[in-house]
mmCIF file with all atom_site columns, C-alpha atoms in Angstrom:
data_model
loop_
_atom_site.group_PDB
_atom_site.id
_atom_site.type_symbol
_atom_site.label_atom_id
_atom_site.label_alt_id
_atom_site.label_comp_id
_atom_site.label_asym_id
_atom_site.label_entity_id
_atom_site.label_seq_id
_atom_site.pdbx_PDB_ins_code
_atom_site.Cartn_x
_atom_site.Cartn_y
_atom_site.Cartn_z
_atom_site.occupancy
_atom_site.B_iso_or_equiv
_atom_site.pdbx_formal_charge
_atom_site.auth_seq_id
_atom_site.auth_comp_id
_atom_site.auth_asym_id
_atom_site.auth_atom_id
_atom_site.pdbx_PDB_model_num
ATOM 1   C CA . MET A 1 1   ? 110.884 199.076 215.151 1.00 52.00 ? 1   MET A CA 1
ATOM 2   C CA . LYS A 1 2   ? 112.173 195.546 215.329 1.00 52.00 ? 2   LYS A CA 1
ATOM 3   C CA . LYS A 1 3   ? 112.196 193.746 211.976 1.00 53.00 ? 3   LYS A CA 1
ATOM 4   C CA . THR A 1 4   ? 110.561 190.321 211.986 1.00 55.00 ? 4   THR A CA 1
ATOM 5   C CA . ASN A 1 5   ? 111.941 187.678 209.632 1.00 58.00 ? 5   ASN A CA 1
ATOM 6   C CA . LEU A 1 6   ? 109.416 185.131 208.342 1.00 50.00 ? 6   LEU A CA 1
ATOM 7   C CA . PRO A 1 7   ? 110.402 181.496 208.549 1.00 58.00 ? 7   PRO A CA 1
ATOM 8   C CA . LYS A 1 8   ? 111.640 180.036 205.276 1.00 55.00 ? 8   LYS A CA 1
ATOM 9   C CA . SER A 1 9   ? 108.866 177.426 205.319 1.00 56.00 ? 9   SER A CA 1
ATOM 10  C CA . VAL A 1 10  ? 106.243 180.186 205.305 1.00 46.00 ? 10  VAL A CA 1
ATOM 11  C CA . ILE A 1 11  ? 107.909 181.936 202.373 1.00 49.00 ? 11  ILE A CA 1
ATOM 12  C CA . VAL A 1 12  ? 108.162 178.714 200.367 1.00 46.00 ? 12  VAL A CA 1
ATOM 13  C CA . THR A 1 13  ? 104.505 177.920 201.037 1.00 52.00 ? 13  THR A CA 1
ATOM 14  C CA . ALA A 1 14  ? 103.440 181.377 199.919 1.00 49.00 ? 14  ALA A CA 1
ATOM 15  C CA . VAL A 1 15  ? 105.480 181.153 196.714 1.00 47.00 ? 15  VAL A CA 1
ATOM 16  C CA . LEU A 1 16  ? 104.062 177.711 195.915 1.00 51.00 ? 16  LEU A CA 1
ATOM 17  C CA . GLY A 1 17  ? 100.551 178.934 196.588 1.00 53.00 ? 17  GLY A CA 1
ATOM 18  C CA . LEU A 1 18  ? 101.024 181.898 194.260 1.00 51.00 ? 18  LEU A CA 1
ATOM 19  C CA . ALA A 1 19  ? 102.426 179.618 191.551 1.00 52.00 ? 19  ALA A CA 1
ATOM 20  C CA . CYS A 1 20  ? 99.457  177.249 191.838 1.00 52.00 ? 20  CYS A CA 1
ATOM 21  C CA . ALA A 1 21  ? 97.050  180.161 191.627 1.00 54.00 ? 21  ALA A CA 1
ATOM 22  C CA . ILE A 1 22  ? 98.700  181.368 188.428 1.00 57.00 ? 22  ILE A CA 1
ATOM 23  C CA . VAL A 1 23  ? 98.605  177.860 186.907 1.00 48.00 ? 23  VAL A CA 1
ATOM 24  C CA . TYR A 1 24  ? 94.915  177.419 187.750 1.00 55.00 ? 24  TYR A CA 1
ATOM 25  C CA . ALA A 1 25  ? 94.128  180.852 186.306 1.00 54.00 ? 25  ALA A CA 1
ATOM 26  C CA . VAL A 1 26  ? 95.937  180.040 183.053 1.00 48.00 ? 26  VAL A CA 1
ATOM 27  C CA . LEU A 1 27  ? 94.212  176.643 182.796 1.00 49.00 ? 27  LEU A CA 1
ATOM 28  C CA . GLY A 1 28  ? 90.849  178.285 183.468 1.00 54.00 ? 28  GLY A CA 1
ATOM 29  C CA . VAL A 1 29  ? 91.348  180.770 180.653 1.00 48.00 ? 29  VAL A CA 1
ATOM 30  C CA . TYR A 1 30  ? 92.444  177.962 178.301 1.00 47.00 ? 30  TYR A CA 1
ATOM 31  C CA . ALA A 1 31  ? 89.481  175.773 179.217 1.00 49.00 ? 31  ALA A CA 1
ATOM 32  C CA . GLY A 1 32  ? 87.101  178.651 178.727 1.00 52.00 ? 32  GLY A CA 1
ATOM 33  C CA . SER A 1 33  ? 88.469  179.427 175.278 1.00 56.00 ? 33  SER A CA 1
ATOM 34  C CA . ALA A 1 34  ? 88.719  175.818 174.025 1.00 62.00 ? 34  ALA A CA 1
ATOM 35  C CA . GLU A 1 35  ? 86.081  174.702 171.534 1.00 67.00 ? 35  GLU A CA 1
ATOM 36  C CA . PRO A 1 36  ? 83.505  172.292 172.953 1.00 81.00 ? 36  PRO A CA 1
ATOM 37  C CA . GLU A 1 37  ? 83.770  168.684 171.825 1.00 92.00 ? 37  GLU A CA 1
ATOM 38  C CA . THR A 1 38  ? 81.563  167.805 168.854 1.00 93.00 ? 38  THR A CA 1
ATOM 39  C CA . VAL A 1 39  ? 78.798  165.349 169.700 1.00 96.00 ? 39  VAL A CA 1
ATOM 40  C CA . TYR A 1 40  ? 77.490  163.106 166.930 1.00 97.00 ? 40  TYR A CA 1
ATOM 41  C CA . PRO A 1 41  ? 73.732  162.437 166.855 1.00 97.00 ? 41  PRO A CA 1
ATOM 42  C CA . SER A 1 42  ? 72.291  158.974 167.383 1.00 96.00 ? 42  SER A CA 1
ATOM 43  C CA . ALA A 1 43  ? 71.554  157.047 164.190 1.00 96.00 ? 43  ALA A CA 1
ATOM 44  C CA . GLY A 1 44  ? 68.187  155.918 165.551 1.00 95.00 ? 44  GLY A CA 1
ATOM 45  C CA . LEU A 1 45  ? 68.468  152.396 164.139 1.00 96.00 ? 45  LEU A CA 1
ATOM 46  C CA . SER A 1 46  ? 66.957  149.322 165.782 1.00 94.00 ? 46  SER A CA 1
ATOM 47  C CA . ASP A 1 47  ? 68.185  145.741 166.201 1.00 93.00 ? 47  ASP A CA 1
ATOM 48  C CA . SER A 1 48  ? 64.618  144.450 166.496 1.00 91.00 ? 48  SER A CA 1
ATOM 49  C CA . ILE A 1 49  ? 63.241  142.247 163.710 1.00 87.00 ? 49  ILE A CA 1
ATOM 50  C CA . PHE A 1 50  ? 59.842  143.839 164.355 1.00 88.00 ? 50  PHE A CA 1
ATOM 51  C CA . GLU A 1 51  ? 61.203  147.048 162.844 1.00 89.00 ? 51  GLU A CA 1
ATOM 52  C CA . LEU A 1 52  ? 61.398  145.149 159.537 1.00 87.00 ? 52  LEU A CA 1
ATOM 53  C CA . GLN A 1 53  ? 57.612  144.817 159.654 1.00 84.00 ? 53  GLN A CA 1
ATOM 54  C CA . ASN A 1 54  ? 57.008  148.506 160.283 1.00 85.00 ? 54  ASN A CA 1
ATOM 55  C CA . MET A 1 55  ? 56.882  150.768 157.262 1.00 88.00 ? 55  MET A CA 1
ATOM 56  C CA . THR A 1 56  ? 54.406  153.232 158.677 1.00 91.00 ? 56  THR A CA 1
ATOM 57  C CA . TYR A 1 57  ? 54.246  156.433 156.672 1.00 93.00 ? 57  TYR A CA 1
ATOM 58  C CA . GLU A 1 58  ? 55.287  159.439 158.756 1.00 94.00 ? 58  GLU A CA 1
ATOM 59  C CA . PRO A 1 59  ? 54.313  162.708 157.022 1.00 93.00 ? 59  PRO A CA 1
ATOM 60  C CA . LEU A 1 60  ? 56.666  165.634 157.468 1.00 91.00 ? 60  LEU A CA 1
ATOM 61  C CA . SER A 1 61  ? 55.315  169.167 157.732 1.00 91.00 ? 61  SER A CA 1
ATOM 62  C CA . GLY A 1 62  ? 56.301  171.300 154.753 1.00 92.00 ? 62  GLY A CA 1
ATOM 63  C CA . PHE A 1 63  ? 57.298  168.337 152.600 1.00 95.00 ? 63  PHE A CA 1
ATOM 64  C CA . THR A 1 64  ? 54.396  168.682 150.205 1.00 95.00 ? 64  THR A CA 1
ATOM 65  C CA . GLU A 1 65  ? 55.955  167.335 147.008 1.00 95.00 ? 65  GLU A CA 1
ATOM 66  C CA . THR A 1 66  ? 57.148  163.897 145.932 1.00 94.00 ? 66  THR A CA 1
ATOM 67  C CA . VAL A 1 67  ? 60.359  162.546 144.446 1.00 95.00 ? 67  VAL A CA 1
ATOM 68  C CA . ALA A 1 68  ? 60.342  159.215 142.610 1.00 93.00 ? 68  ALA A CA 1
ATOM 69  C CA . ILE A 1 69  ? 63.532  157.202 143.026 1.00 90.00 ? 69  ILE A CA 1
ATOM 70  C CA . ASP A 1 70  ? 64.879  156.367 139.571 1.00 81.00 ? 70  ASP A CA 1
ATOM 71  C CA . GLY A 1 71  ? 64.650  152.683 138.714 1.00 80.00 ? 71  GLY A CA 1
ATOM 72  C CA . LEU A 1 72  ? 62.611  151.745 141.789 1.00 84.00 ? 72  LEU A CA 1
ATOM 73  C CA . SER A 1 73  ? 58.921  151.796 142.642 1.00 84.00 ? 73  SER A CA 1
ATOM 74  C CA . VAL A 1 74  ? 59.624  154.049 145.590 1.00 91.00 ? 74  VAL A CA 1
ATOM 75  C CA . THR A 1 75  ? 58.605  157.636 146.349 1.00 94.00 ? 75  THR A CA 1
ATOM 76  C CA . VAL A 1 76  ? 59.796  159.989 149.073 1.00 96.00 ? 76  VAL A CA 1
ATOM 77  C CA . ASP A 1 77  ? 58.251  163.268 150.177 1.00 96.00 ? 77  ASP A CA 1
ATOM 78  C CA . ALA A 1 78  ? 60.208  166.451 149.485 1.00 95.00 ? 78  ALA A CA 1
ATOM 79  C CA . ALA A 1 79  ? 60.130  170.121 150.381 1.00 92.00 ? 79  ALA A CA 1
ATOM 80  C CA . PRO A 1 80  ? 59.492  172.615 147.571 1.00 92.00 ? 80  PRO A CA 1
ATOM 81  C CA . GLY A 1 81  ? 62.705  173.895 146.022 1.00 90.00 ? 81  GLY A CA 1
ATOM 82  C CA . SER A 1 82  ? 64.952  173.848 142.997 1.00 92.00 ? 82  SER A CA 1
ATOM 83  C CA . GLU A 1 83  ? 65.891  170.378 141.783 1.00 92.00 ? 83  GLU A CA 1
ATOM 84  C CA . ALA A 1 84  ? 68.700  168.914 139.703 1.00 92.00 ? 84  ALA A CA 1
ATOM 85  C CA . LYS A 1 85  ? 69.655  165.472 138.430 1.00 90.00 ? 85  LYS A CA 1
ATOM 86  C CA . VAL A 1 86  ? 73.301  164.999 139.337 1.00 88.00 ? 86  VAL A CA 1
ATOM 87  C CA . GLY A 1 87  ? 75.319  161.826 138.939 1.00 78.00 ? 87  GLY A CA 1
ATOM 88  C CA . GLY A 1 88  ? 72.193  159.699 138.670 1.00 82.00 ? 88  GLY A CA 1
ATOM 89  C CA . ALA A 1 89  ? 70.736  161.172 141.860 1.00 92.00 ? 89  ALA A CA 1
ATOM 90  C CA . THR A 1 90  ? 68.144  163.848 142.548 1.00 94.00 ? 90  THR A CA 1
ATOM 91  C CA . VAL A 1 91  ? 69.281  166.800 144.651 1.00 96.00 ? 91  VAL A CA 1
ATOM 92  C CA . ARG A 1 92  ? 66.801  169.331 145.988 1.00 95.00 ? 92  ARG A CA 1
ATOM 93  C CA . VAL A 1 93  ? 67.786  172.647 147.558 1.00 94.00 ? 93  VAL A CA 1
ATOM 94  C CA . ASN A 1 94  ? 65.719  174.233 150.303 1.00 93.00 ? 94  ASN A CA 1
ATOM 95  C CA . ASN A 1 95  ? 66.754  176.879 152.840 1.00 92.00 ? 95  ASN A CA 1
ATOM 96  C CA . GLY A 1 96  ? 70.458  176.063 152.725 1.00 92.00 ? 96  GLY A CA 1
ATOM 97  C CA . PHE A 1 97  ? 70.026  172.297 152.897 1.00 96.00 ? 97  PHE A CA 1
ATOM 98  C CA . TYR A 1 98  ? 70.591  169.833 150.067 1.00 97.00 ? 98  TYR A CA 1
ATOM 99  C CA . PHE A 1 99  ? 68.316  166.800 150.072 1.00 97.00 ? 99  PHE A CA 1
ATOM 100 C CA . LEU A 1 100 ? 69.673  163.724 148.315 1.00 97.00 ? 100 LEU A CA 1
ATOM 101 C CA . TYR A 1 101 ? 67.497  161.036 146.726 1.00 97.00 ? 101 TYR A CA 1
ATOM 102 C CA . ALA A 1 102 ? 69.299  158.197 144.952 1.00 95.00 ? 102 ALA A CA 1
ATOM 103 C CA . ALA A 1 103 ? 69.111  154.550 143.967 1.00 92.00 ? 103 ALA A CA 1
ATOM 104 C CA . ALA A 1 104 ? 72.205  152.406 144.429 1.00 90.00 ? 104 ALA A CA 1
ATOM 105 C CA . ALA A 1 105 ? 73.074  149.072 142.904 1.00 84.00 ? 105 ALA A CA 1
ATOM 106 C CA . GLU A 1 106 ? 74.010  146.285 145.281 1.00 80.00 ? 106 GLU A CA 1
ATOM 107 C CA . GLY A 1 107 ? 77.708  146.606 146.001 1.00 83.00 ? 107 GLY A CA 1
ATOM 108 C CA . GLU A 1 108 ? 77.942  150.165 144.677 1.00 89.00 ? 108 GLU A CA 1
ATOM 109 C CA . GLU A 1 109 ? 80.007  152.289 147.054 1.00 93.00 ? 109 GLU A CA 1
ATOM 110 C CA . THR A 1 110 ? 78.146  155.010 148.905 1.00 95.00 ? 110 THR A CA 1
ATOM 111 C CA . GLU A 1 111 ? 81.224  157.243 148.637 1.00 95.00 ? 111 GLU A CA 1
ATOM 112 C CA . GLY A 1 112 ? 80.995  157.140 144.845 1.00 94.00 ? 112 GLY A CA 1
ATOM 113 C CA . VAL A 1 113 ? 77.356  158.232 144.941 1.00 94.00 ? 113 VAL A CA 1
ATOM 114 C CA . LEU A 1 114 ? 78.260  161.129 147.239 1.00 96.00 ? 114 LEU A CA 1
ATOM 115 C CA . ARG A 1 115 ? 81.152  162.286 145.065 1.00 95.00 ? 115 ARG A CA 1
ATOM 116 C CA . GLY A 1 116 ? 79.014  162.221 141.940 1.00 94.00 ? 116 GLY A CA 1
ATOM 117 C CA . SER A 1 117 ? 75.992  163.954 143.427 1.00 95.00 ? 117 SER A CA 1
ATOM 118 C CA . LEU A 1 118 ? 77.358  166.441 145.978 1.00 96.00 ? 118 LEU A CA 1
ATOM 119 C CA . THR A 1 119 ? 80.756  167.635 144.763 1.00 95.00 ? 119 THR A CA 1
ATOM 120 C CA . GLY A 1 120 ? 79.125  170.234 142.523 1.00 94.00 ? 120 GLY A CA 1
ATOM 121 C CA . VAL A 1 121 ? 76.950  171.412 145.396 1.00 93.00 ? 121 VAL A CA 1
ATOM 122 C CA . PHE A 1 122 ? 79.938  172.622 147.400 1.00 95.00 ? 122 PHE A CA 1
ATOM 123 C CA . SER A 1 123 ? 82.280  173.484 144.520 1.00 95.00 ? 123 SER A CA 1
ATOM 124 C CA . PRO A 1 124 ? 80.778  173.619 141.000 1.00 93.00 ? 124 PRO A CA 1
ATOM 125 C CA . SER A 1 125 ? 84.144  173.603 139.231 1.00 92.00 ? 125 SER A CA 1
ATOM 126 C CA . ALA A 1 126 ? 85.850  170.893 141.315 1.00 94.00 ? 126 ALA A CA 1
ATOM 127 C CA . ASP A 1 127 ? 86.881  167.515 139.915 1.00 95.00 ? 127 ASP A CA 1
ATOM 128 C CA . THR A 1 128 ? 84.298  164.993 141.112 1.00 94.00 ? 128 THR A CA 1
ATOM 129 C CA . LEU A 1 129 ? 86.752  162.105 141.327 1.00 93.00 ? 129 LEU A CA 1
ATOM 130 C CA . ALA A 1 130 ? 89.171  164.148 143.443 1.00 96.00 ? 130 ALA A CA 1
ATOM 131 C CA . THR A 1 131 ? 86.665  164.739 146.256 1.00 97.00 ? 131 THR A CA 1
ATOM 132 C CA . THR A 1 132 ? 87.549  162.882 149.449 1.00 97.00 ? 132 THR A CA 1
ATOM 133 C CA . VAL A 1 133 ? 84.841  161.393 151.655 1.00 97.00 ? 133 VAL A CA 1
ATOM 134 C CA . ARG A 1 134 ? 85.629  160.809 155.324 1.00 97.00 ? 134 ARG A CA 1
ATOM 135 C CA . VAL A 1 135 ? 83.203  158.815 157.479 1.00 97.00 ? 135 VAL A CA 1
ATOM 136 C CA . LEU A 1 136 ? 82.751  160.531 160.850 1.00 98.00 ? 136 LEU A CA 1
ATOM 137 C CA . ASP A 1 137 ? 80.192  158.102 162.277 1.00 98.00 ? 137 ASP A CA 1
ATOM 138 C CA . GLN A 1 138 ? 78.351  155.009 161.063 1.00 98.00 ? 138 GLN A CA 1
ATOM 139 C CA . ALA A 1 139 ? 75.927  152.326 162.219 1.00 98.00 ? 139 ALA A CA 1
ATOM 140 C CA . GLU A 1 140 ? 73.963  149.323 160.970 1.00 97.00 ? 140 GLU A CA 1
ATOM 141 C CA . GLY A 1 141 ? 70.458  148.203 161.913 1.00 96.00 ? 141 GLY A CA 1
ATOM 142 C CA . ASN A 1 142 ? 66.812  148.230 160.893 1.00 96.00 ? 142 ASN A CA 1
ATOM 143 C CA . LEU A 1 143 ? 64.612  151.190 160.057 1.00 95.00 ? 143 LEU A CA 1
ATOM 144 C CA . HIS A 1 144 ? 61.253  151.795 158.388 1.00 94.00 ? 144 HIS A CA 1
ATOM 145 C CA . GLY A 1 145 ? 60.760  148.187 157.332 1.00 91.00 ? 145 GLY A CA 1
ATOM 146 C CA . CYS A 1 146 ? 64.254  147.813 155.861 1.00 93.00 ? 146 CYS A CA 1
ATOM 147 C CA . HIS A 1 147 ? 67.772  146.789 156.730 1.00 93.00 ? 147 HIS A CA 1
ATOM 148 C CA . ALA A 1 148 ? 69.683  150.056 156.839 1.00 96.00 ? 148 ALA A CA 1
ATOM 149 C CA . SER A 1 149 ? 73.122  151.567 157.193 1.00 97.00 ? 149 SER A CA 1
ATOM 150 C CA . TYR A 1 150 ? 73.774  155.059 158.510 1.00 98.00 ? 150 TYR A CA 1
ATOM 151 C CA . ARG A 1 151 ? 76.666  157.388 157.795 1.00 98.00 ? 151 ARG A CA 1
ATOM 152 C CA . LEU A 1 152 ? 77.704  160.874 158.771 1.00 98.00 ? 152 LEU A CA 1
ATOM 153 C CA . CYS A 1 153 ? 80.389  162.041 156.346 1.00 98.00 ? 153 CYS A CA 1
ATOM 154 C CA . GLU A 1 154 ? 82.645  164.984 155.619 1.00 98.00 ? 154 GLU A CA 1
ATOM 155 C CA . LEU A 1 155 ? 83.319  165.833 151.978 1.00 98.00 ? 155 LEU A CA 1
ATOM 156 C CA . VAL A 1 156 ? 86.376  167.845 150.939 1.00 97.00 ? 156 VAL A CA 1
ATOM 157 C CA . THR A 1 157 ? 86.639  168.931 147.317 1.00 97.00 ? 157 THR A CA 1
ATOM 158 C CA . ALA A 1 158 ? 89.905  169.257 145.405 1.00 96.00 ? 158 ALA A CA 1
ATOM 159 C CA . ASP A 1 159 ? 89.903  173.027 145.995 1.00 96.00 ? 159 ASP A CA 1
ATOM 160 C CA . GLY A 1 160 ? 89.403  172.662 149.742 1.00 96.00 ? 160 GLY A CA 1
ATOM 161 C CA . LYS A 1 161 ? 85.663  173.301 150.071 1.00 96.00 ? 161 LYS A CA 1
ATOM 162 C CA . LYS A 1 162 ? 84.006  171.301 152.868 1.00 97.00 ? 162 LYS A CA 1
ATOM 163 C CA . GLY A 1 163 ? 80.529  169.905 153.217 1.00 97.00 ? 163 GLY A CA 1
ATOM 164 C CA . TYR A 1 164 ? 78.753  167.413 155.448 1.00 98.00 ? 164 TYR A CA 1
ATOM 165 C CA . VAL A 1 165 ? 76.080  164.831 154.745 1.00 98.00 ? 165 VAL A CA 1
ATOM 166 C CA . CYS A 1 166 ? 74.024  162.514 156.921 1.00 98.00 ? 166 CYS A CA 1
ATOM 167 C CA . LEU A 1 167 ? 72.428  159.609 155.080 1.00 98.00 ? 167 LEU A CA 1
ATOM 168 C CA . TYR A 1 168 ? 70.550  156.338 155.367 1.00 98.00 ? 168 TYR A CA 1
ATOM 169 C CA . ARG A 1 169 ? 71.003  153.533 152.849 1.00 97.00 ? 169 ARG A CA 1
ATOM 170 C CA . LEU A 1 170 ? 68.034  151.180 152.904 1.00 95.00 ? 170 LEU A CA 1
ATOM 171 C CA . ARG A 1 171 ? 67.813  147.726 151.323 1.00 91.00 ? 171 ARG A CA 1
ATOM 172 C CA . VAL A 1 172 ? 64.248  147.957 150.078 1.00 84.00 ? 172 VAL A CA 1
ATOM 173 C CA . GLY A 1 173 ? 64.426  144.659 148.187 1.00 64.00 ? 173 GLY A CA 1
ATOM 174 C CA . ASP A 1 174 ? 64.905  142.670 151.403 1.00 46.00 ? 174 ASP A CA 1
ATOM 175 C CA . THR A 1 175 ? 61.266  143.249 152.256 1.00 46.00 ? 175 THR A CA 1
ATOM 176 C CA . PHE A 1 176 ? 59.655  143.887 148.872 1.00 45.00 ? 176 PHE A CA 1
ATOM 177 C CA . GLY A 1 177 ? 61.323  141.474 146.460 1.00 45.00 ? 177 GLY A CA 1
ATOM 178 C CA . ASP A 1 178 ? 59.630  142.712 143.313 1.00 50.00 ? 178 ASP A CA 1
ATOM 179 C CA . VAL A 1 179 ? 60.558  146.296 144.114 1.00 50.00 ? 179 VAL A CA 1
ATOM 180 C CA . GLY A 1 180 ? 64.226  145.460 144.611 1.00 61.00 ? 180 GLY A CA 1
ATOM 181 C CA . GLY A 1 181 ? 67.200  147.734 145.123 1.00 82.00 ? 181 GLY A CA 1
ATOM 182 C CA . GLU A 1 182 ? 68.763  150.094 147.619 1.00 92.00 ? 182 GLU A CA 1
ATOM 183 C CA . VAL A 1 183 ? 67.791  153.668 148.353 1.00 95.00 ? 183 VAL A CA 1
ATOM 184 C CA . ILE A 1 184 ? 70.067  156.416 149.637 1.00 97.00 ? 184 ILE A CA 1
ATOM 185 C CA . LEU A 1 185 ? 68.340  159.303 151.393 1.00 98.00 ? 185 LEU A CA 1
ATOM 186 C CA . GLY A 1 186 ? 70.385  162.077 152.917 1.00 98.00 ? 186 GLY A CA 1
ATOM 187 C CA . CYS A 1 187 ? 70.679  165.708 153.859 1.00 98.00 ? 187 CYS A CA 1
ATOM 188 C CA . ALA A 1 188 ? 73.788  167.834 153.285 1.00 98.00 ? 188 ALA A CA 1
ATOM 189 C CA . SER A 1 189 ? 74.980  171.328 154.139 1.00 97.00 ? 189 SER A CA 1
ATOM 190 C CA . ALA A 1 190 ? 78.151  173.335 154.631 1.00 96.00 ? 190 ALA A CA 1
ATOM 191 C CA . SER A 1 191 ? 77.568  173.533 158.395 1.00 95.00 ? 191 SER A CA 1
ATOM 192 C CA . GLY A 1 192 ? 79.034  170.993 160.781 1.00 95.00 ? 192 GLY A CA 1
ATOM 193 C CA . GLY A 1 193 ? 79.407  170.842 164.548 1.00 96.00 ? 193 GLY A CA 1
ATOM 194 C CA . THR A 1 194 ? 77.068  169.383 167.132 1.00 96.00 ? 194 THR A CA 1
ATOM 195 C CA . GLN A 1 195 ? 73.984  171.371 166.120 1.00 97.00 ? 195 GLN A CA 1
ATOM 196 C CA . GLY A 1 196 ? 74.720  171.189 162.406 1.00 97.00 ? 196 GLY A CA 1
ATOM 197 C CA . PHE A 1 197 ? 75.033  167.402 162.512 1.00 98.00 ? 197 PHE A CA 1
ATOM 198 C CA . ALA A 1 198 ? 71.868  167.108 164.594 1.00 97.00 ? 198 ALA A CA 1
ATOM 199 C CA . ASN A 1 199 ? 69.971  169.095 161.962 1.00 97.00 ? 199 ASN A CA 1
ATOM 200 C CA . LEU A 1 200 ? 71.244  166.880 159.149 1.00 98.00 ? 200 LEU A CA 1
ATOM 201 C CA . GLN A 1 201 ? 70.360  163.667 161.001 1.00 98.00 ? 201 GLN A CA 1
ATOM 202 C CA . GLY A 1 202 ? 66.911  164.965 161.867 1.00 97.00 ? 202 GLY A CA 1
ATOM 203 C CA . PHE A 1 203 ? 66.089  165.767 158.266 1.00 97.00 ? 203 PHE A CA 1
ATOM 204 C CA . ALA A 1 204 ? 67.565  162.533 156.905 1.00 98.00 ? 204 ALA A CA 1
ATOM 205 C CA . ARG A 1 205 ? 65.609  160.435 159.404 1.00 97.00 ? 205 ARG A CA 1
ATOM 206 C CA . ALA A 1 206 ? 62.415  162.327 158.597 1.00 96.00 ? 206 ALA A CA 1
ATOM 207 C CA . MET A 1 207 ? 62.939  161.681 154.877 1.00 97.00 ? 207 MET A CA 1
ATOM 208 C CA . VAL A 1 208 ? 63.096  157.950 155.548 1.00 97.00 ? 208 VAL A CA 1
ATOM 209 C CA . GLY A 1 209 ? 59.777  158.119 157.376 1.00 96.00 ? 209 GLY A CA 1
ATOM 210 C CA . THR A 1 210 ? 58.078  159.449 154.238 1.00 97.00 ? 210 THR A CA 1
ATOM 211 C CA . MET A 1 211 ? 59.365  156.682 151.952 1.00 95.00 ? 211 MET A CA 1
ATOM 212 C CA . ARG A 1 212 ? 56.594  154.614 150.369 1.00 93.00 ? 212 ARG A CA 1
ATOM 213 C CA . ILE A 1 213 ? 56.257  151.781 147.899 1.00 85.00 ? 213 ILE A CA 1
ATOM 214 C CA . VAL A 1 214 ? 54.241  152.877 144.873 1.00 80.00 ? 214 VAL A CA 1
ATOM 215 C CA . GLU A 1 215 ? 50.739  151.429 145.193 1.00 60.00 ? 215 GLU A CA 1
ATOM 216 C CA . GLY A 1 216 ? 50.238  148.199 143.316 1.00 49.00 ? 216 GLY A CA 1
ATOM 217 C CA . LYS A 1 217 ? 53.937  147.372 143.031 1.00 45.00 ? 217 LYS A CA 1
ATOM 218 C CA . ASP A 1 218 ? 54.355  145.547 146.304 1.00 42.00 ? 218 ASP A CA 1
ATOM 219 C CA . GLY A 1 219 ? 51.650  142.993 145.740 1.00 38.00 ? 219 GLY A CA 1
ATOM 220 C CA . ARG A 1 220 ? 49.098  144.733 147.960 1.00 39.00 ? 220 ARG A CA 1
#
């Protein structure tokens, strides 16, 4: 039988084709095993001045109790659960989530409030002052009748424990002068990622919707 020699161009093409196939296969395996990119939830704030005139109470199913914000004539609905006063804030625990209710003086750093109130949640023996707070996402706008700032943060304690918190800081005094002050409402947990952050934002936003001025203190 006569042996047929393939042209060099055909051999080169075949080798290149095989190499490309291997590269694509490797890239496909890598892409399939890579972790999906984390998506941060929308803050849900508005630029409209009309939002400053809207403090409509939005009840939240299961939040059947009330927390009074220390030093302010403000109440916020809360889910049943164990409660502790930590660093001047109120922290409630329910189903793996930590709900934060705090007053903040004008100019007081939000990071300081978080260190004082949440360090012990994620690591009871950790040094509060050594906890680092990293802002993952933030926004400014109007919400529930108030000027508001929004933050999604990662907390890392001195012994390496991690936690995440989504919060809204509302300037209540801008609308109700005799009430005065700023309120921090947030939800924290040890779970991050796209779904974990969405859960935290959803709870924090719902907490804001239940905030009310104590009757008779706003001049109404």
